[in-house]
PDB file of N, CA and C in Angstrom:
ATOM      1  N   UNK A   1       0.899  -1.119  -0.033  1.00 47.00           N
ATOM      2  CA  UNK A   1       0.154   0.129  -0.206  1.00 47.00           C
ATOM      3  C   UNK A   1       0.916   1.311   0.293  1.00 47.00           C
ATOM      4  N   UNK A   2       1.964   1.044   1.063  1.00 54.00           N
ATOM      5  CA  UNK A   2       2.966   2.431   0.514  1.00 54.00           C
ATOM      6  C   UNK A   2       3.471   2.546  -0.492  1.00 54.00           C
ATOM      7  N   UNK A   3       3.727   1.599  -0.916  1.00 55.00           N
ATOM      8  CA  UNK A   3       4.742   1.370  -2.155  1.00 55.00           C
ATOM      9  C   UNK A   3       3.376   2.076  -3.780  1.00 55.00           C
ATOM     10  N   UNK A   4       2.610   1.603  -3.549  1.00 55.00           N
ATOM     11  CA  UNK A   4       1.446   2.597  -4.262  1.00 55.00           C
ATOM     12  C   UNK A   4       1.497   3.830  -4.085  1.00 55.00           C
ATOM     13  N   UNK A   5       1.195   4.500  -3.004  1.00 55.00           N
ATOM     14  CA  UNK A   5       0.904   5.574  -2.500  1.00 55.00           C
ATOM     15  C   UNK A   5       2.167   6.724  -2.836  1.00 55.00           C
ATOM     16  N   UNK A   6       3.152   5.771  -2.490  1.00 55.00           N
ATOM     17  CA  UNK A   6       4.681   7.069  -2.708  1.00 55.00           C
ATOM     18  C   UNK A   6       4.732   6.785  -4.360  1.00 55.00           C
ATOM     19  N   UNK A   7       4.242   5.690  -5.485  1.00 54.00           N
ATOM     20  CA  UNK A   7       3.848   6.176  -6.986  1.00 54.00           C
ATOM     21  C   UNK A   7       2.994   7.420  -6.929  1.00 54.00           C
ATOM     22  N   UNK A   8       2.009   7.020  -6.429  1.00 57.00           N
ATOM     23  CA  UNK A   8       1.066   7.724  -6.829  1.00 57.00           C
ATOM     24  C   UNK A   8       1.592   9.813  -6.478  1.00 57.00           C
ATOM     25  N   UNK A   9       2.589   9.855  -5.389  1.00 55.00           N
ATOM     26  CA  UNK A   9       2.855  11.003  -5.014  1.00 55.00           C
ATOM     27  C   UNK A   9       3.928  11.727  -6.203  1.00 55.00           C
ATOM     28  N   UNK A  10       5.087  10.753  -6.776  1.00 56.00           N
ATOM     29  CA  UNK A  10       5.588  11.016  -7.622  1.00 56.00           C
ATOM     30  C   UNK A  10       5.027  11.351  -8.987  1.00 56.00           C
ATOM     31  N   UNK A  11       4.363  10.782  -9.213  1.00 58.00           N
ATOM     32  CA  UNK A  11       3.493  11.454 -10.433  1.00 58.00           C
ATOM     33  C   UNK A  11       2.631  12.449 -10.244  1.00 58.00           C
ATOM     34  N   UNK A  12       2.483  12.730  -9.084  1.00 58.00           N
ATOM     35  CA  UNK A  12       1.732  14.069  -8.833  1.00 58.00           C
ATOM     36  C   UNK A  12       2.632  15.080  -8.686  1.00 58.00           C
ATOM     37  N   UNK A  13       3.875  15.062  -8.296  1.00 58.00           N
ATOM     38  CA  UNK A  13       4.550  15.706  -8.770  1.00 58.00           C
ATOM     39  C   UNK A  13       5.683  16.340  -9.442  1.00 58.00           C
ATOM     40  N   UNK A  14       5.562  15.326 -10.841  1.00 59.00           N
ATOM     41  CA  UNK A  14       5.791  14.995 -11.603  1.00 59.00           C
ATOM     42  C   UNK A  14       4.877  16.111 -12.331  1.00 59.00           C
ATOM     43  N   UNK A  15       3.536  16.068 -12.243  1.00 56.00           N
ATOM     44  CA  UNK A  15       2.287  16.486 -13.373  1.00 56.00           C
ATOM     45  C   UNK A  15       2.187  18.156 -12.647  1.00 56.00           C
ATOM     46  N   UNK A  16       3.034  18.272 -11.432  1.00 57.00           N
ATOM     47  CA  UNK A  16       2.525  19.926 -10.861  1.00 57.00           C
ATOM     48  C   UNK A  16       3.788  20.458 -11.419  1.00 57.00           C
ATOM     49  N   UNK A  17       4.801  19.651 -11.429  1.00 58.00           N
ATOM     50  CA  UNK A  17       6.196  20.709 -12.296  1.00 58.00           C
ATOM     51  C   UNK A  17       5.493  20.968 -13.953  1.00 58.00           C
ATOM     52  N   UNK A  18       4.941  20.075 -14.616  1.00 58.00           N
ATOM     53  CA  UNK A  18       4.640  20.291 -15.702  1.00 58.00           C
ATOM     54  C   UNK A  18       3.772  21.754 -16.027  1.00 58.00           C
ATOM     55  N   UNK A  19       3.126  21.503 -14.794  1.00 54.00           N
ATOM     56  CA  UNK A  19       2.180  22.664 -14.773  1.00 54.00           C
ATOM     57  C   UNK A  19       2.436  23.869 -14.512  1.00 54.00           C
ATOM     58  N   UNK A  20       4.149  24.233 -13.529  1.00 52.00           N
ATOM     59  CA  UNK A  20       4.530  25.082 -13.262  1.00 52.00           C
ATOM     60  C   UNK A  20       5.508  25.516 -14.087  1.00 52.00           C
ATOM     61  N   UNK A  21       5.626  24.519 -14.959  1.00 55.00           N
ATOM     62  CA  UNK A  21       6.729  25.251 -16.382  1.00 55.00           C
ATOM     63  C   UNK A  21       5.782  25.736 -17.352  1.00 55.00           C
ATOM     64  N   UNK A  22       4.246  25.288 -17.793  1.00 53.00           N
ATOM     65  CA  UNK A  22       3.648  25.758 -18.533  1.00 53.00           C
ATOM     66  C   UNK A  22       3.118  27.586 -18.020  1.00 53.00           C
ATOM     67  N   UNK A  23       3.051  27.707 -16.874  1.00 54.00           N
ATOM     68  CA  UNK A  23       3.011  28.415 -16.587  1.00 54.00           C
ATOM     69  C   UNK A  23       3.695  29.814 -15.422  1.00 54.00           C
ATOM     70  N   UNK A  24       5.023  30.225 -15.630  1.00 52.00           N
ATOM     71  CA  UNK A  24       6.162  30.439 -15.006  1.00 52.00           C
ATOM     72  C   UNK A  24       5.527  31.636 -14.095  1.00 52.00           C
ATOM     73  N   UNK A  25       4.594  32.257 -14.490  1.00 48.00           N
ATOM     74  CA  UNK A  25       4.252  33.297 -13.358  1.00 48.00           C
ATOM     75  C   UNK A  25       2.964  32.388 -12.470  1.00 48.00           C
ATOM     76  N   UNK A  26       3.423  31.361 -12.006  1.00 53.00           N
ATOM     77  CA  UNK A  26       2.085  30.820 -11.350  1.00 53.00           C
ATOM     78  C   UNK A  26       2.796  31.067 -10.001  1.00 53.00           C
ATOM     79  N   UNK A  27       1.891  31.317  -8.868  1.00 56.00           N
ATOM     80  CA  UNK A  27       2.498  31.460  -7.474  1.00 56.00           C
ATOM     81  C   UNK A  27       2.465  29.961  -6.737  1.00 56.00           C
ATOM     82  N   UNK A  28       3.865  29.722  -6.072  1.00 58.00           N
ATOM     83  CA  UNK A  28       4.120  28.808  -5.996  1.00 58.00           C
ATOM     84  C   UNK A  28       3.217  28.270  -4.163  1.00 58.00           C
ATOM     85  N   UNK A  29       2.631  29.292  -3.875  1.00 59.00           N
ATOM     86  CA  UNK A  29       2.268  28.848  -2.271  1.00 59.00           C
ATOM     87  C   UNK A  29       0.691  28.256  -3.043  1.00 59.00           C
ATOM     88  N   UNK A  30       0.193  29.049  -4.179  1.00 63.00           N
ATOM     89  CA  UNK A  30      -1.215  28.314  -4.822  1.00 63.00           C
ATOM     90  C   UNK A  30      -1.213  26.771  -5.571  1.00 63.00           C
ATOM     91  N   UNK A  31       0.359  27.106  -5.979  1.00 59.00           N
ATOM     92  CA  UNK A  31       0.391  26.017  -6.595  1.00 59.00           C
ATOM     93  C   UNK A  31       0.723  24.359  -5.371  1.00 59.00           C
ATOM     94  N   UNK A  32       1.317  24.952  -4.315  1.00 66.00           N
ATOM     95  CA  UNK A  32       0.972  24.013  -2.802  1.00 66.00           C
ATOM     96  C   UNK A  32      -0.048  23.602  -2.629  1.00 66.00           C
ATOM     97  N   UNK A  33      -1.247  24.289  -2.799  1.00 69.00           N
ATOM     98  CA  UNK A  33      -2.249  24.353  -2.161  1.00 69.00           C
ATOM     99  C   UNK A  33      -3.195  23.618  -2.477  1.00 69.00           C
ATOM    100  N   UNK A  34      -2.831  23.769  -4.391  1.00 64.00           N
ATOM    101  CA  UNK A  34      -3.800  22.602  -5.241  1.00 64.00           C
ATOM    102  C   UNK A  34      -2.782  21.347  -5.312  1.00 64.00           C
ATOM    103  N   UNK A  35      -1.906  21.313  -5.188  1.00 64.00           N
ATOM    104  CA  UNK A  35      -1.243  20.092  -4.960  1.00 64.00           C
ATOM    105  C   UNK A  35      -1.719  19.138  -3.498  1.00 64.00           C
ATOM    106  N   UNK A  36      -1.641  19.872  -2.856  1.00 69.00           N
ATOM    107  CA  UNK A  36      -2.049  19.343  -1.226  1.00 69.00           C
ATOM    108  C   UNK A  36      -3.651  18.431  -1.298  1.00 69.00           C
ATOM    109  N   UNK A  37      -4.552  19.303  -2.467  1.00 69.00           N
ATOM    110  CA  UNK A  37      -5.880  18.808  -2.195  1.00 69.00           C
ATOM    111  C   UNK A  37      -5.771  17.954  -3.092  1.00 69.00           C
ATOM    112  N   UNK A  38      -5.255  18.049  -4.420  1.00 63.00           N
ATOM    113  CA  UNK A  38      -4.860  16.719  -5.244  1.00 63.00           C
ATOM    114  C   UNK A  38      -4.529  15.131  -4.725  1.00 63.00           C
ATOM    115  N   UNK A  39      -3.860  15.685  -3.613  1.00 68.00           N
ATOM    116  CA  UNK A  39      -3.070  14.450  -2.954  1.00 68.00           C
ATOM    117  C   UNK A  39      -4.103  14.089  -1.914  1.00 68.00           C
ATOM    118  N   UNK A  40      -4.954  15.348  -1.000  1.00 68.00           N
ATOM    119  CA  UNK A  40      -5.856  14.064  -0.570  1.00 68.00           C
ATOM    120  C   UNK A  40      -6.660  13.737  -0.876  1.00 68.00           C
ATOM    121  N   UNK A  41      -7.357  13.901  -2.059  1.00 71.00           N
ATOM    122  CA  UNK A  41      -8.302  13.484  -2.935  1.00 71.00           C
ATOM    123  C   UNK A  41      -8.095  12.271  -3.669  1.00 71.00           C
ATOM    124  N   UNK A  42      -6.877  12.271  -4.112  1.00 69.00           N
ATOM    125  CA  UNK A  42      -6.125  10.836  -4.272  1.00 69.00           C
ATOM    126  C   UNK A  42      -6.224   9.529  -3.132  1.00 69.00           C
ATOM    127  N   UNK A  43      -6.141  10.118  -2.023  1.00 72.00           N
ATOM    128  CA  UNK A  43      -5.898   9.404  -0.701  1.00 72.00           C
ATOM    129  C   UNK A  43      -7.162   9.201  -0.708  1.00 72.00           C
ATOM    130  N   UNK A  44      -8.024   9.515  -0.503  1.00 74.00           N
ATOM    131  CA  UNK A  44      -9.269   9.261   0.153  1.00 74.00           C
ATOM    132  C   UNK A  44      -9.708   8.299  -1.153  1.00 74.00           C
ATOM    133  N   UNK A  45      -9.478   8.441  -2.172  1.00 67.00           N
ATOM    134  CA  UNK A  45     -10.252   7.730  -3.391  1.00 67.00           C
ATOM    135  C   UNK A  45      -9.366   6.241  -3.397  1.00 67.00           C
ATOM    136  N   UNK A  46      -8.012   6.477  -2.854  1.00 73.00           N
ATOM    137  CA  UNK A  46      -7.308   5.117  -2.701  1.00 73.00           C
ATOM    138  C   UNK A  46      -7.787   4.371  -1.555  1.00 73.00           C
ATOM    139  N   UNK A  47      -8.129   5.151  -0.632  1.00 76.00           N
ATOM    140  CA  UNK A  47      -9.284   4.104   0.761  1.00 76.00           C
ATOM    141  C   UNK A  47     -10.565   3.855   0.000  1.00 76.00           C
ATOM    142  N   UNK A  48     -11.205   4.764  -0.714  1.00 78.00           N
ATOM    143  CA  UNK A  48     -12.561   3.929  -0.876  1.00 78.00           C
ATOM    144  C   UNK A  48     -12.348   2.594  -2.070  1.00 78.00           C
ATOM    145  N   UNK A  49     -11.239   2.628  -2.832  1.00 75.00           N
ATOM    146  CA  UNK A  49     -10.981   1.299  -3.485  1.00 75.00           C
ATOM    147  C   UNK A  49     -10.544  -0.258  -2.702  1.00 75.00           C
ATOM    148  N   UNK A  50     -10.198   0.806  -1.743  1.00 77.00           N
ATOM    149  CA  UNK A  50      -9.747  -0.608  -0.395  1.00 77.00           C
ATOM    150  C   UNK A  50     -10.841  -0.691   0.137  1.00 77.00           C
ATOM    151  N   UNK A  51     -11.459  -0.105   0.403  1.00 78.00           N
ATOM    152  CA  UNK A  51     -13.048  -0.773   1.131  1.00 78.00           C
ATOM    153  C   UNK A  51     -13.840  -1.287   0.069  1.00 78.00           C
ATOM    154  N   UNK A  52     -14.104  -0.681  -0.694  1.00 77.00           N
ATOM    155  CA  UNK A  52     -14.662  -1.639  -2.045  1.00 77.00           C
ATOM    156  C   UNK A  52     -14.148  -3.045  -2.134  1.00 77.00           C
ATOM    157  N   UNK A  53     -12.902  -2.925  -2.059  1.00 76.00           N
ATOM    158  CA  UNK A  53     -12.168  -4.534  -2.189  1.00 76.00           C
ATOM    159  C   UNK A  53     -12.716  -5.387  -1.481  1.00 76.00           C
ATOM    160  N   UNK A  54     -12.663  -4.874   0.273  1.00 74.00           N
ATOM    161  CA  UNK A  54     -12.880  -6.052   1.378  1.00 74.00           C
ATOM    162  C   UNK A  54     -14.758  -6.122   1.264  1.00 74.00           C
ATOM    163  N   UNK A  55     -15.255  -5.270   0.989  1.00 72.00           N
ATOM    164  CA  UNK A  55     -16.397  -5.726   0.869  1.00 72.00           C
ATOM    165  C   UNK A  55     -16.924  -6.754  -0.251  1.00 72.00           C
ATOM    166  N   UNK A  56     -16.388  -6.738  -1.168  1.00 66.00           N
ATOM    167  CA  UNK A  56     -16.573  -7.688  -2.516  1.00 66.00           C
ATOM    168  C   UNK A  56     -16.286  -8.781  -2.313  1.00 66.00           C
ATOM    169  N   UNK A  57     -15.094  -9.370  -1.218  1.00 59.00           N
ATOM    170  CA  UNK A  57     -14.731 -10.661  -1.101  1.00 59.00           C
ATOM    171  C   UNK A  57     -15.165 -11.055  -0.110  1.00 59.00           C
TER     172      UNK A  57
END
């Protein structure tokens, strides 16, 4: 589980970096907050998937 989560963070970081490059006038603090909310939604989505797995079996 930790391995998958770390992979998600890596992909999120690279995605954020691309976004920052495409708009160089973007404010970093704004980008950070966006990244944090994205990370939280990713994690909650992952948790939900785990719950569905346990209910199926």
